[in-house]
Amino acid sequence: MEAAATRVVVLDDEERTVQVLASWLGNLGFVVHGFTSVENAIEFVSREGADVVLTASHVANMGGAQIAASMRDARRASPPAFVAMTPQGESARGVEPGFDGTVRKPCALDTLLTEISRLAPAHG
């Protein structure tokens, strides 16, 4: 996979999570933009686009499915793929509604790379 061409948005309530994931992926050559604000992330994706959005299953008062739907509406011509980052304590129920993939938090780098590699070709 051509990492440099893959644009990833990371959205999470916890700034430290955003910083760590952005650093990991950025060091591997991905173009990463991190956000702790749902509104800022939606506005960015609407304006700039993304190939993959990694988002917590809930950020602030908005559920992940609503976040994904808002971003898809904003980028109808070329919507990103969505990966839900769900807490370890939540039951393993497969892919979250409205998402293309799911990873458990705390996220393992190899798991993230597997999901991005699986999803990015269709969006890049």
Short mmCIF file of C-alpha atoms in Angstrom, two decimals:
data_model
loop_
_atom_site.label_atom_id
_atom_site.label_comp_id
_atom_site.label_asym_id
_atom_site.label_seq_id
_atom_site.Cartn_x
_atom_site.Cartn_y
_atom_site.Cartn_z
CA MET A 1 0.00 0.00 0.00
CA GLU A 2 1.18 3.51 -0.77
CA ALA A 3 0.98 5.04 2.72
CA ALA A 4 1.92 8.56 1.61
CA ALA A 5 -1.21 8.81 -0.52
CA THR A 6 -3.54 7.70 2.27
CA ARG A 7 -5.26 10.52 4.19
CA VAL A 8 -6.38 9.54 7.70
CA VAL A 9 -8.51 11.54 10.12
CA VAL A 10 -8.33 10.57 13.80
CA LEU A 11 -11.21 11.70 16.05
CA ASP A 12 -11.38 10.98 19.76
CA ASP A 13 -12.39 12.78 22.98
CA GLU A 14 -8.98 12.10 24.48
CA GLU A 15 -6.27 14.35 23.11
CA ARG A 16 -3.56 11.85 24.10
CA THR A 17 -5.19 9.13 21.97
CA VAL A 18 -5.32 11.47 19.00
CA GLN A 19 -1.67 12.48 19.48
CA VAL A 20 -0.41 8.90 19.79
CA LEU A 21 -2.31 7.59 16.77
CA ALA A 22 -1.37 10.62 14.66
CA SER A 23 2.28 10.17 15.61
CA TRP A 24 2.31 6.44 14.85
CA LEU A 25 0.61 6.81 11.50
CA GLY A 26 2.46 10.00 10.56
CA ASN A 27 5.80 8.30 11.19
CA LEU A 28 4.74 5.60 8.72
CA GLY A 29 4.08 8.17 6.00
CA PHE A 30 0.32 8.59 6.27
CA VAL A 31 -1.13 12.10 5.99
CA VAL A 32 -2.86 12.42 9.37
CA HIS A 33 -5.15 15.08 10.80
CA GLY A 34 -6.28 14.68 14.40
CA PHE A 35 -9.29 16.17 16.15
CA THR A 36 -10.95 16.14 19.57
CA SER A 37 -13.88 18.21 18.28
CA VAL A 38 -16.61 16.51 16.25
CA GLU A 39 -17.58 19.77 14.58
CA ASN A 40 -14.00 20.54 13.52
CA ALA A 41 -13.51 17.02 12.18
CA ILE A 42 -16.74 17.12 10.17
CA GLU A 43 -15.86 20.55 8.78
CA PHE A 44 -12.37 19.35 7.82
CA VAL A 45 -13.63 16.20 6.08
CA SER A 46 -16.27 18.27 4.29
CA ARG A 47 -13.63 20.70 3.03
CA GLU A 48 -10.54 18.50 2.54
CA GLY A 49 -11.80 14.92 2.39
CA ALA A 50 -10.14 11.81 3.80
CA ASP A 51 -9.57 8.22 2.79
CA VAL A 52 -10.13 6.72 6.25
CA VAL A 53 -11.64 8.15 9.43
CA LEU A 54 -10.71 6.50 12.73
CA THR A 55 -13.20 7.63 15.36
CA ALA A 56 -14.23 6.66 18.84
CA SER A 57 -17.63 5.02 18.91
CA HIS A 58 -18.85 8.06 20.90
CA VAL A 59 -17.30 11.54 20.91
CA ALA A 60 -18.75 14.27 23.08
CA ASN A 61 -22.54 13.84 22.83
CA MET A 62 -22.54 12.31 19.36
CA GLY A 63 -22.58 8.61 18.55
CA GLY A 64 -20.21 7.18 15.99
CA ALA A 65 -22.95 6.28 13.52
CA GLN A 66 -24.15 9.90 13.56
CA ILE A 67 -20.57 11.15 13.04
CA ALA A 68 -20.12 8.80 10.08
CA ALA A 69 -23.47 9.81 8.57
CA SER A 70 -22.62 13.52 8.88
CA MET A 71 -19.24 13.04 7.20
CA ARG A 72 -20.74 10.89 4.44
CA ASP A 73 -23.38 13.56 3.78
CA ALA A 74 -20.65 16.20 3.60
CA ARG A 75 -18.58 14.14 1.09
CA ARG A 76 -21.23 12.34 -0.98
CA ALA A 77 -19.06 12.23 -4.11
CA SER A 78 -16.13 10.57 -2.32
CA PRO A 79 -16.96 9.54 1.25
CA PRO A 80 -14.20 8.15 3.45
CA ALA A 81 -14.16 4.69 4.99
CA PHE A 82 -14.96 4.64 8.72
CA VAL A 83 -13.31 2.60 11.47
CA ALA A 84 -14.88 2.64 14.95
CA MET A 85 -12.47 2.55 17.87
CA THR A 86 -14.48 0.84 20.63
CA PRO A 87 -13.50 0.39 24.28
CA GLN A 88 -12.27 -3.04 25.40
CA GLY A 89 -15.19 -3.31 27.83
CA GLU A 90 -17.83 -3.26 25.09
CA SER A 91 -19.05 -6.62 23.88
CA ALA A 92 -17.50 -7.86 20.66
CA ARG A 93 -20.38 -7.58 18.24
CA GLY A 94 -18.56 -7.15 14.97
CA VAL A 95 -18.62 -4.01 12.88
CA GLU A 96 -20.40 -1.04 14.46
CA PRO A 97 -23.49 0.19 12.55
CA GLY A 98 -22.48 2.86 10.01
CA PHE A 99 -18.84 1.74 9.99
CA ASP A 100 -16.69 -0.25 7.60
CA GLY A 101 -14.53 -1.74 10.36
CA THR A 102 -13.95 -1.86 14.11
CA VAL A 103 -10.83 -1.94 16.28
CA ARG A 104 -10.57 -2.19 20.05
CA LYS A 105 -9.08 0.56 22.23
CA PRO A 106 -6.34 0.78 23.16
CA CYS A 107 -5.49 0.30 19.51
CA ALA A 108 -2.63 -1.91 18.42
CA LEU A 109 -0.68 -0.46 15.50
CA ASP A 110 -0.75 -3.69 13.49
CA THR A 111 -4.55 -3.89 13.85
CA LEU A 112 -4.96 -0.29 12.67
CA LEU A 113 -2.68 -0.90 9.69
CA THR A 114 -4.64 -4.01 8.73
CA GLU A 115 -7.94 -2.06 8.74
CA ILE A 116 -6.47 0.92 6.86
CA SER A 117 -4.89 -1.38 4.26
CA ARG A 118 -8.17 -3.22 3.83
CA LEU A 119 -10.21 -0.03 3.39
CA ALA A 120 -7.95 2.55 1.76
CA PRO A 121 -7.64 1.07 -1.75
CA ALA A 122 -11.35 1.57 -2.37
CA HIS A 123 -11.08 5.18 -1.20
CA GLY A 124 -7.68 6.31 -2.44
#
